[in-house]
Structures are given as C-alpha cells and as structure tokens.
CSV table of C-alpha atoms in Angstrom, one decimal:
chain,number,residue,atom,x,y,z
Z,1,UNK,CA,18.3,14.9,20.3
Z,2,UNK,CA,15.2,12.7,19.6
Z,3,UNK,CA,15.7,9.1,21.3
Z,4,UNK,CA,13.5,6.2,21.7
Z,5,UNK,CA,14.2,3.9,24.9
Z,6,UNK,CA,12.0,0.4,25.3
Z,7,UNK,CA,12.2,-1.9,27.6
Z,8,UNK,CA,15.2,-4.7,27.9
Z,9,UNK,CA,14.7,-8.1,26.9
Z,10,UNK,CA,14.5,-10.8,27.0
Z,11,UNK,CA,11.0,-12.0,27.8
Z,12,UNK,CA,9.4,-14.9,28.0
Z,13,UNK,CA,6.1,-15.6,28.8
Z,14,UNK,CA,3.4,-18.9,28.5
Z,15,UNK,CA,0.8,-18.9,25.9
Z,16,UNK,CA,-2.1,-16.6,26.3
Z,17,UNK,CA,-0.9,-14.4,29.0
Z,18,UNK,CA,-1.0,-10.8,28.1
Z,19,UNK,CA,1.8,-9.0,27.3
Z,20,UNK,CA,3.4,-5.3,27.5
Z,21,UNK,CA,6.5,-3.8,25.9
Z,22,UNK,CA,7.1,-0.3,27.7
Z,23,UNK,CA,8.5,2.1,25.2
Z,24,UNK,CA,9.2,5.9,25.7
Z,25,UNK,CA,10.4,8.7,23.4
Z,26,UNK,CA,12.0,11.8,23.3
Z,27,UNK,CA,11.6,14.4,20.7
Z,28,UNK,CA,9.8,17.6,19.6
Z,29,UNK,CA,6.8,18.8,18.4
Z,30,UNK,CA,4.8,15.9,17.4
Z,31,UNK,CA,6.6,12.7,15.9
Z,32,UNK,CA,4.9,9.7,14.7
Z,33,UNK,CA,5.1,6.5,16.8
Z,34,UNK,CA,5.3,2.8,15.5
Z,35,UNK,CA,6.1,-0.8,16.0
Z,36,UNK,CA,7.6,-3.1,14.2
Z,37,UNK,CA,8.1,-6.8,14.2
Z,38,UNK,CA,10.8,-9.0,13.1
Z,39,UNK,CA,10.9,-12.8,12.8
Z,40,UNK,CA,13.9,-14.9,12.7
Z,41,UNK,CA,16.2,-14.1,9.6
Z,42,UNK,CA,13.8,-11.5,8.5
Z,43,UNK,CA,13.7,-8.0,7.6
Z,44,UNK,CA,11.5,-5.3,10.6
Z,45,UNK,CA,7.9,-5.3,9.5
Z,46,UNK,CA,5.3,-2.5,10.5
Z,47,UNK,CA,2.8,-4.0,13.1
Z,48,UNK,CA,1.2,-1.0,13.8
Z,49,UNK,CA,1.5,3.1,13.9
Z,50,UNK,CA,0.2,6.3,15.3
Z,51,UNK,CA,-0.2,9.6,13.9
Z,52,UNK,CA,-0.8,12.0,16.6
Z,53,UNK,CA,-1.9,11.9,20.4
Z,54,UNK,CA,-4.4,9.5,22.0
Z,55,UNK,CA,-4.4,7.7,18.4
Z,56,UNK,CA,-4.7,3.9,19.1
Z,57,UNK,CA,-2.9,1.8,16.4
Z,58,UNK,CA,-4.0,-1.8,16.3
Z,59,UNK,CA,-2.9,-5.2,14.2
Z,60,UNK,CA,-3.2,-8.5,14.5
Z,61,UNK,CA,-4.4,-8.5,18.3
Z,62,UNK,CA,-2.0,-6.2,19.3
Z,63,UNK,CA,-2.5,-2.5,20.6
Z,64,UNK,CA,-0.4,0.6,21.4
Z,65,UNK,CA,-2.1,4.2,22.3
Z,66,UNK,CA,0.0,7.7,21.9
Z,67,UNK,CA,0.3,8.7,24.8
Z,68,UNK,CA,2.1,12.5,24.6
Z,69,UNK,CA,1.4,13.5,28.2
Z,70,UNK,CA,3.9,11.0,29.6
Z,71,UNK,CA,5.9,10.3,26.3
Z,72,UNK,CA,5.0,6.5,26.0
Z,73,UNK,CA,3.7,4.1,23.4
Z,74,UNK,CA,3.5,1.0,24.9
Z,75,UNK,CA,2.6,-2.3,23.0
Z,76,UNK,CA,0.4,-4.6,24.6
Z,77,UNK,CA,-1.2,-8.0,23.5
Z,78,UNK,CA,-4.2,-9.7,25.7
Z,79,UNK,CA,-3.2,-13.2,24.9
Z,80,UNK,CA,0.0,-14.2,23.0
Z,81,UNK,CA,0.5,-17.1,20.8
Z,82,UNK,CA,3.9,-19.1,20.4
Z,83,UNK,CA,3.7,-17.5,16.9
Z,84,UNK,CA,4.2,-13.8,18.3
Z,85,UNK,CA,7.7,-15.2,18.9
Z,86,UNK,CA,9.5,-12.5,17.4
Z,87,UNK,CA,12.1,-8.6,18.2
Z,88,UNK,CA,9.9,-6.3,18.9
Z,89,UNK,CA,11.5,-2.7,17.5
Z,90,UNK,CA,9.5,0.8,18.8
Z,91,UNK,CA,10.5,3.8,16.2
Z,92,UNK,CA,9.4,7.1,15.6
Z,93,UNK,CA,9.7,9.9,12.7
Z,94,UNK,CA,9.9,13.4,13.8
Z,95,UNK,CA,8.8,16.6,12.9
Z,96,UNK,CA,12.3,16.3,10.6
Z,97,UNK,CA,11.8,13.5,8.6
Z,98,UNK,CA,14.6,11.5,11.0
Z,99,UNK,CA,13.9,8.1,12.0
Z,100,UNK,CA,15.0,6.7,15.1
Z,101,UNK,CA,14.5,3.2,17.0
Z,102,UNK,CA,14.6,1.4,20.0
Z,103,UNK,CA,17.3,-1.5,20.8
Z,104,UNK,CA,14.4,-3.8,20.6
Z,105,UNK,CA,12.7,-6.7,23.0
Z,106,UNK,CA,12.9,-10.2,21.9
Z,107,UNK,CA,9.6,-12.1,22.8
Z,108,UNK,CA,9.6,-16.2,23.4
Z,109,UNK,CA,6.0,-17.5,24.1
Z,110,UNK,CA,6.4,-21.2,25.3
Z,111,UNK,CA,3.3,-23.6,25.1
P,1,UNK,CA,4.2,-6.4,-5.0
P,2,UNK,CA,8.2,-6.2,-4.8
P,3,UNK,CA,8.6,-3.6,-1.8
P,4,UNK,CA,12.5,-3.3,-1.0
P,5,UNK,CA,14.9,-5.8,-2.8
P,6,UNK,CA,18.2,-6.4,-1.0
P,7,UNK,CA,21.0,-8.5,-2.8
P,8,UNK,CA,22.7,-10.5,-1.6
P,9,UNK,CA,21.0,-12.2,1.2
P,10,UNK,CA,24.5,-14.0,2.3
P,11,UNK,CA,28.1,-12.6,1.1
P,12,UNK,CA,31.5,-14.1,2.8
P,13,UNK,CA,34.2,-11.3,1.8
P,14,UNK,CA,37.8,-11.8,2.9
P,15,UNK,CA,39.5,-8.6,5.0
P,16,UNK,CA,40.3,-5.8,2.3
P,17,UNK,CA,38.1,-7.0,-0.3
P,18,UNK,CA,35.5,-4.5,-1.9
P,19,UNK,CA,31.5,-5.5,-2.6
P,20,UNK,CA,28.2,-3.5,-3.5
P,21,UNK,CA,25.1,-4.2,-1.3
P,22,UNK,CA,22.6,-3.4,-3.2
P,23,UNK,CA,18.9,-2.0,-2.5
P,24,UNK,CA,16.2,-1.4,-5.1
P,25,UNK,CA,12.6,0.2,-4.5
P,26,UNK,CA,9.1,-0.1,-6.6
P,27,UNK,CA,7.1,2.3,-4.3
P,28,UNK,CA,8.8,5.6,-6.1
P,29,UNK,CA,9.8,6.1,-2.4
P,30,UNK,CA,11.8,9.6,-1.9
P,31,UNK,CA,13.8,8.4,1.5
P,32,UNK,CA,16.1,5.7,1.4
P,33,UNK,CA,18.4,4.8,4.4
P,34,UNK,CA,20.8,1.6,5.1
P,35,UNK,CA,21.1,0.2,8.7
P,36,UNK,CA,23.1,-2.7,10.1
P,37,UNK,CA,22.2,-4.4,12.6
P,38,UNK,CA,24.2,-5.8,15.3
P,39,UNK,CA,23.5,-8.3,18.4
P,40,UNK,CA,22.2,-6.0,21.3
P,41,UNK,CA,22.9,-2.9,20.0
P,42,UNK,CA,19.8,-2.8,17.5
P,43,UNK,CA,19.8,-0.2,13.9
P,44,UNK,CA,22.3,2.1,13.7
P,45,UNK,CA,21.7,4.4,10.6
P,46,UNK,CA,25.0,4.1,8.0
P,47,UNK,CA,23.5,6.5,5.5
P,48,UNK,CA,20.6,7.9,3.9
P,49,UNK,CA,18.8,9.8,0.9
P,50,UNK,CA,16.3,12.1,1.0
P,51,UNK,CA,15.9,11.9,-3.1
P,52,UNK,CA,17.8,11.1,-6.2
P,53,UNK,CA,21.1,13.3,-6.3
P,54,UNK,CA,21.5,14.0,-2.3
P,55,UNK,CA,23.1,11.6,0.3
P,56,UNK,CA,24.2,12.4,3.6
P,57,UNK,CA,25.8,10.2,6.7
P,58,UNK,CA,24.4,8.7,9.6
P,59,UNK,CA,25.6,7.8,12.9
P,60,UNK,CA,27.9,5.2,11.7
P,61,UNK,CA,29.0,6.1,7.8
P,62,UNK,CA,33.0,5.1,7.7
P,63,UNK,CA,34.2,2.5,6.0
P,64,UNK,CA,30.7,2.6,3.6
P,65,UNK,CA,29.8,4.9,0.3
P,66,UNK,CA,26.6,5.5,-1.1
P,67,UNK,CA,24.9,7.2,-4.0
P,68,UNK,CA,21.5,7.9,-5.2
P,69,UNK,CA,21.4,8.3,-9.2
P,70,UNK,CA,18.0,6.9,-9.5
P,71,UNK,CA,14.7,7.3,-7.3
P,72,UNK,CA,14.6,3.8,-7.2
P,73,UNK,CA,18.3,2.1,-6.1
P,74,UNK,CA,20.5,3.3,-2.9
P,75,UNK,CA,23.6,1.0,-3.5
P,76,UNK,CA,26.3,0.6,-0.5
P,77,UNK,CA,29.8,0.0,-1.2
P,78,UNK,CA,32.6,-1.4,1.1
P,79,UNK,CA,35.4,0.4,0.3
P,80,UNK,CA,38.0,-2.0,2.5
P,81,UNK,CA,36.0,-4.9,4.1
P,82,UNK,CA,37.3,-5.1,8.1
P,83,UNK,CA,36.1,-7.9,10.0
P,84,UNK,CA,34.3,-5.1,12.3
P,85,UNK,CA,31.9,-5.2,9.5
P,86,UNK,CA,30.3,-8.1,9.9
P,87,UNK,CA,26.6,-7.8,10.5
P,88,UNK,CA,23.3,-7.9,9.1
P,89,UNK,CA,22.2,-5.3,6.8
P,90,UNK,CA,19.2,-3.5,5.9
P,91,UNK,CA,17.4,-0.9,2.9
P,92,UNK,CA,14.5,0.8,4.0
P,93,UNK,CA,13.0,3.2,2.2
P,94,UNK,CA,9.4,5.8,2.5
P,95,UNK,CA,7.9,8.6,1.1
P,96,UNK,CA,9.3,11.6,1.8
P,97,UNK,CA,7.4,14.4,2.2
P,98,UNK,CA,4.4,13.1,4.7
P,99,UNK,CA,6.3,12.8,7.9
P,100,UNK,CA,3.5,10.3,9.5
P,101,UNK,CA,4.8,7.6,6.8
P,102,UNK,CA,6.9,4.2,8.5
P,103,UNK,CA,9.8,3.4,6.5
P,104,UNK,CA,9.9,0.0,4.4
P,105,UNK,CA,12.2,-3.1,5.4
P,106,UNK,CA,14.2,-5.3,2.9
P,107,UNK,CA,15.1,-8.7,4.3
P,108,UNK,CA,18.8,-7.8,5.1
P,109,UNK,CA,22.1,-9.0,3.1
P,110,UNK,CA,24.1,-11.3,6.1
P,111,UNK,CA,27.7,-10.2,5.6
P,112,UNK,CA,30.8,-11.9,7.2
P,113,UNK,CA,34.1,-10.8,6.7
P,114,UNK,CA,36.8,-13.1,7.4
C-alpha cells in the first residue's frame, strides 16, 4: 500500500542554520506531495504542496521539490527562526483520493 | 473565513460515558475524515466521507461511529468511552474530486477519559 516515511525527530538546531526534513513516499501513479505545520496545541496547517514531478512548492522561506525519480520530497529551510519551532507532518494524496502521513519531526530552533 | 469548526476543544468523559465530537465545514468540501493523534505515533485515520450519505472506516474505526447527513457536518460518536481513547482529535475536510487538493485541519477536541 501507499506509505509515507520522514525522518525521526527530534531536531534541534541554532538560529539561522539551514535545515532539512528527509521524507520519502511510496505509492502509484502520481500522488500529490505536501507539508504541513503544526504549532503547539494547534490543528496541522498546509505549508506548502506539489502537484506533479520536479514541481517546487515554496512558503514562508521554506522549499521542498518532487522529486519522482528517487521518491522524496524533502523540506528544507536556508535559515530558521526560533519561530519555525513547530511538527513538521509530510502527506500525500494518491491517484485514489487516500490520504496518508508521515509520523512527523518536531523542530526546536534555540537562540 | 470559518474553515473546519471542531467542538469541543477540551472534554473530560468518565470510562463508559458516551459524547459527540463534532466537526462542521463552510468550504462545501466533498471529503471529510477524523484523525486522532497520539504521542509518536502521528494521524491515524478513524473514518471518513467521501460525500453526504456514504461513510466508510479507516485504520482505526472501533469504538467510534460516524455519519454524514449533510455536506457540511461529519459528527463522531463514542459509543463506550475507554481510557484507550484518550487523545487529540482532528476534522479535516477537501474537495473531492481534484485529487491534487490538501485536506483542511480543525484545531482538534483534547479528549481524556478517566
């Protein structure tokens, strides 16, 4: 079946360093890939998406390119804030109209 | 703009007592799902709607109903509250027929059965 694996958490990194959150994906055919954010005692927000291969989807500084050749859709971020503190969720939708999501990563950014 | 409406935000229940969760959407949204979310183990799926009228289980339906009589509200009953229940719950709902379409987060009800 379709499954979504992303890195474990948790990570912690300093302000401005760049980050990466690995995330890989199994299914068929051509699912769309996202990422979603969630603050403390919050509901999952969409941070960004991506239709179909090589699309890029970008918000808020952060970046994540479709990549079907090796099945990823990795987030990245060139210089996090303490305010990027958050559970970072990857998800797709496939060709079915299923939903499925990673475990999550949990981000700390220290000052 | 409204989005997806969850009440409660916070319910205690005591073991064996019965509630409704419920979930309402303004974005004439055809697919509606409930999730609960539990430390390290991320969503798991409880059920979900593809449109008024038609309901169907997830990876973890027992112990929860649901029914769909309107586009617009996906209420979730617990038959029996178990402690096992305890968790964070979440609506989302999307459009339905353009697969490319992310799904729409309430902000949870926090349940704790006791």
């Amino acid at each position: 079946g379709d499954s979504v694996t992303q890195m474990e958490g948790p990570v912690t990194l300093s302000e401005e360093a760049f980050l990466t959150i690995n995330c890989t994906y199994t299914a068929t055919g051509y699912p769309s890939l996202f990422w979603y954010v969630q603050y403390p005692g919050e509901g999952l927000q969409l941070l960004l998406k991506a239709t179909k291969a090589d699309d890029k989807g970008s918000n808020k500084g952060f970046e994540a390119t479709y990549r079907k050749e090796t099945t990823s859709f990795h987030l990245e971020k060139g210089s996090v804030q303490v305010s990027d503190s958050a559970v970072y969720f990857c998800a797709l939708r496939d060709t079915g109209n299923q939903f499925y999501f990673g475990t999550g990563t949990s981000l700390t950014v220290i000052p | 703009n409204a989005g997806v409406t969850q009440t409660p935000k916070f319910q205690v229940l005591k073991t064996g007592q019965s509630m409704t969760l419920q979930c309402a959407q303004d974005m004439n949204h055809e697919y509606m799902s409930w999730y609960r979310q539990d430390p390290g183990m991320g969503l798991r799926l409880i059920h979900y709607s593809v449109g008024a009228g038609i309901t169907d289980q997830g990876e973890v339906p027992n112990g929860y109903n649901v029914s769909r009589s309107t586009t617009e509200d996906f209420p979730l009953r617990l038959l029996s509250a178990a402690p096992s229940q305890t968790s964070v719950y979440f609506c989302a709902s999307s459009q339905g027929q353009r697969s490319n379409q992310p799904q729409h987060f309430g902000d949870g009800t926090r349940l704790s059965i006791l």
